[in-house]
PDB file of C-alpha atoms in Angstrom:
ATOM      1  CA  UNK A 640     145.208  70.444 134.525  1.00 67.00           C
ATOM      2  CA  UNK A 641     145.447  68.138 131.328  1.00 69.00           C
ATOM      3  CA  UNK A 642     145.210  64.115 131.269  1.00 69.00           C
ATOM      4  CA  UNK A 643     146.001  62.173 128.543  1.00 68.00           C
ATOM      5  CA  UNK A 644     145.311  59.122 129.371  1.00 62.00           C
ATOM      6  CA  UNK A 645     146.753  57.004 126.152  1.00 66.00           C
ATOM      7  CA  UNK A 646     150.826  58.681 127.873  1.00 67.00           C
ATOM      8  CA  UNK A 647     149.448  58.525 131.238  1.00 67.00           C
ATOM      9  CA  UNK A 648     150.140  62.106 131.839  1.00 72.00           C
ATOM     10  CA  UNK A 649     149.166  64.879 133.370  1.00 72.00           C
ATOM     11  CA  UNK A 650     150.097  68.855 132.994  1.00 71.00           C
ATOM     12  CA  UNK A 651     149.722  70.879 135.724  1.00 68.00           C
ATOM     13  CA  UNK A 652     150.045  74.751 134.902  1.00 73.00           C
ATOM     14  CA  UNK A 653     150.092  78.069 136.963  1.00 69.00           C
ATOM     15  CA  UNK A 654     150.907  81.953 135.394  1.00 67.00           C
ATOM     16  CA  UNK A 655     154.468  80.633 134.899  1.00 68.00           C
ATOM     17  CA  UNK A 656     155.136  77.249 133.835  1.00 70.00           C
ATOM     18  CA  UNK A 657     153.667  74.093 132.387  1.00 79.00           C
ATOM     19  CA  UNK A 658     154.546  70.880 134.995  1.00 74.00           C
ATOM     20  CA  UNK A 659     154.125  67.339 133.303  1.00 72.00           C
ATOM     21  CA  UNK A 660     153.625  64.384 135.980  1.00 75.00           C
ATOM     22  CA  UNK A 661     154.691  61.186 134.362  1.00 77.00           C
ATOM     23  CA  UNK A 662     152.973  58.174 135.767  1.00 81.00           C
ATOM     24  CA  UNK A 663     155.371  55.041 135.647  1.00 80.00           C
ATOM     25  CA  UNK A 664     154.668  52.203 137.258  1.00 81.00           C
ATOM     26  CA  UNK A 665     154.412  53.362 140.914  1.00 81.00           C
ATOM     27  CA  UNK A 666     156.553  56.272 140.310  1.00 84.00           C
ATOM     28  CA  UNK A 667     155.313  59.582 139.156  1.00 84.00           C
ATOM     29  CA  UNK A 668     158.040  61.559 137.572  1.00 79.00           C
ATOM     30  CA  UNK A 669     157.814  65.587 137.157  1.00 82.00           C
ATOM     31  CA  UNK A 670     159.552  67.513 134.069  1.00 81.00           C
ATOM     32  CA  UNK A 671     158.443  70.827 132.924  1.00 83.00           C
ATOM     33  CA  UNK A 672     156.253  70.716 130.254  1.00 84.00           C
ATOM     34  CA  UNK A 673     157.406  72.352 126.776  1.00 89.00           C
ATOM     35  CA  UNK A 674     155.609  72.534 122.873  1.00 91.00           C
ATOM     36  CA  UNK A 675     157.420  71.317 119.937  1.00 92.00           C
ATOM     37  CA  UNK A 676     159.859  73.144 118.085  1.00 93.00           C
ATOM     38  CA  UNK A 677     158.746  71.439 114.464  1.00 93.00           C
ATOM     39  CA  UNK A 678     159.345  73.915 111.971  1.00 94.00           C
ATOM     40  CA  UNK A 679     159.083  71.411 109.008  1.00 91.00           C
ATOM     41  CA  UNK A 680     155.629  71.588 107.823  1.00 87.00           C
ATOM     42  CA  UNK A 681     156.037  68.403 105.793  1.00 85.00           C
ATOM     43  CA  UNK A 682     157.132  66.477 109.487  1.00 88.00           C
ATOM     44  CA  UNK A 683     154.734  67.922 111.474  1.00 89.00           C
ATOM     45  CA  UNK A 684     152.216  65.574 113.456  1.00 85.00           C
ATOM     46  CA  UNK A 685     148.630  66.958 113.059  1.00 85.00           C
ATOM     47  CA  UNK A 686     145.770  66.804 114.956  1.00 83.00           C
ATOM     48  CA  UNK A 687     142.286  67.795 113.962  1.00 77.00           C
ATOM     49  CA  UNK A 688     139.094  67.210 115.749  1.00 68.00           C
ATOM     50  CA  UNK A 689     136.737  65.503 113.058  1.00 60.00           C
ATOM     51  CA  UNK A 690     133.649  63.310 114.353  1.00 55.00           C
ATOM     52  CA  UNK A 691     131.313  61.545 112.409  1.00 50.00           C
ATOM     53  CA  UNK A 692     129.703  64.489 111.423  1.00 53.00           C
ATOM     54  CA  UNK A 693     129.516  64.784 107.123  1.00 50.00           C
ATOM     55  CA  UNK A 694     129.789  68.187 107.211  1.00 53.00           C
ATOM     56  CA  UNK A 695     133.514  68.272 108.616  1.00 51.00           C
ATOM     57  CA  UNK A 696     134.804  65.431 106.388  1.00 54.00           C
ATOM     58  CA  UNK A 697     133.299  67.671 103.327  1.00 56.00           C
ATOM     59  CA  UNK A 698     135.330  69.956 104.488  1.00 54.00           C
ATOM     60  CA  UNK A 699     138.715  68.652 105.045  1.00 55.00           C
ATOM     61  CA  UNK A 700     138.477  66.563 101.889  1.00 54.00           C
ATOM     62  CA  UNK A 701     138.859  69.394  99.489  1.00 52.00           C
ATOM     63  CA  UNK A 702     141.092  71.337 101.433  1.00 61.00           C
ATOM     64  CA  UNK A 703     144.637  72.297 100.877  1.00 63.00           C
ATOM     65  CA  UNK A 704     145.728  71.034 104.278  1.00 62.00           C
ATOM     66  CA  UNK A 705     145.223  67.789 103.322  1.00 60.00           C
ATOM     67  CA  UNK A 706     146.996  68.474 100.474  1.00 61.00           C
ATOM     68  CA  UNK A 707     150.235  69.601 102.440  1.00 62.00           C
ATOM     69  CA  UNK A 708     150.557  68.236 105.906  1.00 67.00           C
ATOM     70  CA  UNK A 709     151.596  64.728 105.350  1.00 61.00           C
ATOM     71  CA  UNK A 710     151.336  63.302 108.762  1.00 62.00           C
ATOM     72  CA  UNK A 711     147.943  63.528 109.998  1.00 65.00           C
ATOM     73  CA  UNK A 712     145.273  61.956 112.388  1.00 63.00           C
ATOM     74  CA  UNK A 713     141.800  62.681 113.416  1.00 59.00           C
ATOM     75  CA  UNK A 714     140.402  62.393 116.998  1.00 59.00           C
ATOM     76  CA  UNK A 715     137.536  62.563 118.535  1.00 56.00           C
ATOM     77  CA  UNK A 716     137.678  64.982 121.698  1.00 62.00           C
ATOM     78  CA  UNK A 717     140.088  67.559 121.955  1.00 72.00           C
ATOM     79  CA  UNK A 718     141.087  66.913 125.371  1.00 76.00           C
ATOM     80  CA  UNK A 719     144.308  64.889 125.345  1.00 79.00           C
ATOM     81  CA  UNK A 720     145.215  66.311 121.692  1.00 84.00           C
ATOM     82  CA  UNK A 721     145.853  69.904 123.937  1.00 84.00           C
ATOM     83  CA  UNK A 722     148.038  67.771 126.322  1.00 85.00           C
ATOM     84  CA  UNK A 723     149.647  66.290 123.785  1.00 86.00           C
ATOM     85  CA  UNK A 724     150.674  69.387 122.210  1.00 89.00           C
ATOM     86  CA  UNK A 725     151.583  70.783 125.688  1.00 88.00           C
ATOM     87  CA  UNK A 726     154.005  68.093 125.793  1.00 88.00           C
ATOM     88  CA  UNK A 727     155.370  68.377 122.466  1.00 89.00           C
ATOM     89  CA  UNK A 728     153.659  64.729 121.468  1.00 87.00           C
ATOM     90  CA  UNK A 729     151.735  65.891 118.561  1.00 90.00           C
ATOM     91  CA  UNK A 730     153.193  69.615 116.638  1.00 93.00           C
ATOM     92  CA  UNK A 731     149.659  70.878 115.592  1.00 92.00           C
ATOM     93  CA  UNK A 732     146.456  70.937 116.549  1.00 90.00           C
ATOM     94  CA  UNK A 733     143.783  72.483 114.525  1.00 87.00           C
ATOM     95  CA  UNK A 734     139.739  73.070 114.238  1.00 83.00           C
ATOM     96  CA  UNK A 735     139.466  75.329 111.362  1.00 80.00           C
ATOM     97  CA  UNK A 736     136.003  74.518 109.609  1.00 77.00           C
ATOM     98  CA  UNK A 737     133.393  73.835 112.127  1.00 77.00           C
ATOM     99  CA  UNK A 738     134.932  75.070 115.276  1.00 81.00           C
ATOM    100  CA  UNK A 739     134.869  73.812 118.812  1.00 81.00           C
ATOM    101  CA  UNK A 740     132.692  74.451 121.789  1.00 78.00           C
ATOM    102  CA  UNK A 741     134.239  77.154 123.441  1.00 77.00           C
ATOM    103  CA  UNK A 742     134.996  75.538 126.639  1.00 72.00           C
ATOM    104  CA  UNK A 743     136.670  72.571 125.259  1.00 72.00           C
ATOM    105  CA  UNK A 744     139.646  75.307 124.097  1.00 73.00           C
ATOM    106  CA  UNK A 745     140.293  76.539 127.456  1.00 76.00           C
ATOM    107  CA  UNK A 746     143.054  74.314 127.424  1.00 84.00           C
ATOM    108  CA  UNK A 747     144.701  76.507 124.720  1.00 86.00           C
ATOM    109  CA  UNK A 748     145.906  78.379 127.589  1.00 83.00           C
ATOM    110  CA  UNK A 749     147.898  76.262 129.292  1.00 85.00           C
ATOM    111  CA  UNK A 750     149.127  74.670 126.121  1.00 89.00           C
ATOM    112  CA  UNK A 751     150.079  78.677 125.258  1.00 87.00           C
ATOM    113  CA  UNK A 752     152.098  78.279 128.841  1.00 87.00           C
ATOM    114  CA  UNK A 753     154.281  75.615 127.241  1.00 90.00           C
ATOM    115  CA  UNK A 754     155.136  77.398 124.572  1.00 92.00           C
ATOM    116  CA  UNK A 755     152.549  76.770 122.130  1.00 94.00           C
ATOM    117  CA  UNK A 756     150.832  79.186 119.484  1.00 96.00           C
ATOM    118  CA  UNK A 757     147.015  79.716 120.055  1.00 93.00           C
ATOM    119  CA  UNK A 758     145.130  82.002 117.638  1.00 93.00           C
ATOM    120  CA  UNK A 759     142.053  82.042 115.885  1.00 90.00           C
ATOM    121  CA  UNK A 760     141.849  81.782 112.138  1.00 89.00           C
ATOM    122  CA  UNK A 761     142.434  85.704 111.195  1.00 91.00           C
ATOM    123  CA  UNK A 762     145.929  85.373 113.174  1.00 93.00           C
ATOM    124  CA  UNK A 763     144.719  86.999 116.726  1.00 92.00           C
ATOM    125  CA  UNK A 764     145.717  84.905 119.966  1.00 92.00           C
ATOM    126  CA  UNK A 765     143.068  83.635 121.883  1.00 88.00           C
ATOM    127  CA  UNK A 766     142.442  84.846 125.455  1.00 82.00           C
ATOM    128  CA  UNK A 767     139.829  82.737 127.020  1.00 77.00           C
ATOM    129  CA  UNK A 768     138.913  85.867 129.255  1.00 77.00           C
ATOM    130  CA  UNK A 769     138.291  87.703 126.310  1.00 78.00           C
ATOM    131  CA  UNK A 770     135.475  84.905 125.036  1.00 77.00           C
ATOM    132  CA  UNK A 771     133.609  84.765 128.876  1.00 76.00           C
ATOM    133  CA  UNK A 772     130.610  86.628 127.369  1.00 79.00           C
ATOM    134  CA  UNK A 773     130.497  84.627 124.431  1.00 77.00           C
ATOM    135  CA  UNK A 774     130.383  81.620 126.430  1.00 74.00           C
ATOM    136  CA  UNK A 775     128.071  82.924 128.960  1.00 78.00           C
ATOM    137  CA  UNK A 776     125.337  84.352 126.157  1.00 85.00           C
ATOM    138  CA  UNK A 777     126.109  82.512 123.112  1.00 84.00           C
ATOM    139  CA  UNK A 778     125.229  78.483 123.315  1.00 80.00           C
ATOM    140  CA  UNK A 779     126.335  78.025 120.392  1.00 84.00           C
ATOM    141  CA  UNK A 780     129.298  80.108 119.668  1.00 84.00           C
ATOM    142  CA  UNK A 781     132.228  77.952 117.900  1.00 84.00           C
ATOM    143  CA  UNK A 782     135.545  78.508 118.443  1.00 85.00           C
ATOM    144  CA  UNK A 783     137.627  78.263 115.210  1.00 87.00           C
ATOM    145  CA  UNK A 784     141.493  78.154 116.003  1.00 89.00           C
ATOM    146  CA  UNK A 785     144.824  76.730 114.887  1.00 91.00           C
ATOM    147  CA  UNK A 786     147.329  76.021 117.661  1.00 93.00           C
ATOM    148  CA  UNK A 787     150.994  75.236 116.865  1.00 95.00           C
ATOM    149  CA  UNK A 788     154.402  74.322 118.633  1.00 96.00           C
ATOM    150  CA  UNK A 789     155.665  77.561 117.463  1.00 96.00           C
ATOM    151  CA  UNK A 790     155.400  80.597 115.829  1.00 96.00           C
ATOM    152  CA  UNK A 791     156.989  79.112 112.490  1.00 96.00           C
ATOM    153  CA  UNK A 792     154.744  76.214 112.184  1.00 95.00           C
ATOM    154  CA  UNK A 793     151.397  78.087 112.925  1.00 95.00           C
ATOM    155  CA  UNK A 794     152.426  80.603 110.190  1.00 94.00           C
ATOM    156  CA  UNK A 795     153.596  77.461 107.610  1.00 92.00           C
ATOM    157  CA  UNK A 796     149.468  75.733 108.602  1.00 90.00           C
ATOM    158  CA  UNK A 797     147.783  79.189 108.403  1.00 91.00           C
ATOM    159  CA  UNK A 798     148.974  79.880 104.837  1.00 89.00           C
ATOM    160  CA  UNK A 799     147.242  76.825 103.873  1.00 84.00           C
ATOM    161  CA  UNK A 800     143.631  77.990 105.343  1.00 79.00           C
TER     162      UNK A 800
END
């Protein structure tokens, strides 16, 4: 399950589709869940996860996504920017530089049942079963990963990396 709490939402996923309960007033409405289908890299609402750490601003200031993706914002948490994208809220949703704890992009999967694109930076999706050891042995391990809408957008924010 995903909350974002700023749409008062919630997705609710099994192996075959991506539920979104809508919370409205005292109503909760149910829809299926689906990513965005922005293709236009230049209209594409991004997230990236950016705290107040120096080293990560260094990093996006010089870099060519800044350059190119015109709408942008920076959160803190990735939490409700993965149910956001599961919902088709936000387009994009990337940690390229410093990379994420790896259990905070579990959620990748479910956003990957919606639809979405989730890969690491050399273009291979992520499995979360495939990075159990890593979590289990490596504290520190970092997840680097771009996730997108679709297919077209990932490969239009990838070029730019």
């Amino acid at each position: 399950a995903l909350t974002d709490f700023g749409s008062l939402t919630t997705c609710l996923a099994n192996q075959e589709r991506v539920l979104r309960l809508i919370f409205k007033d005292e109503e909760v409405l149910i829809k299926e869940a689906k990513a965005s289908g922005q293709t236009d890299i230049n209209k594409a609402f991004t997230a990236f996860s950016i705290y107040s750490d120096d080293r990560r601003r260094e990093d996006l200031d010089g870099s060519e996504i800044l350059r190119n993706l015109s709408l942008i914002t920076e959160v803190v948490g990735g939490q409700p920017n993965w149910a956001r994208l599961t919902q088709g809220y936000i387009d994009a949703y990337l940690n390229p530089f410093h990379g994420t704890k790896i259990y905070e992009a579990v959620s990748g999967e479910i956003a990957r049942r919606a639809g979405a694109v989730f890969r690491d930076l050399k273009g291979n999706d992520i499995k979360m079963g495939d990075y159990l050891e890593k979590l289990r042995t490596e504290e520190n391990f970092r997840l680097k990963f771009i996730a997108a809408g679709n297919e077209e957008l990932y490969k239009k924010i990838r070029a730019l990396i």
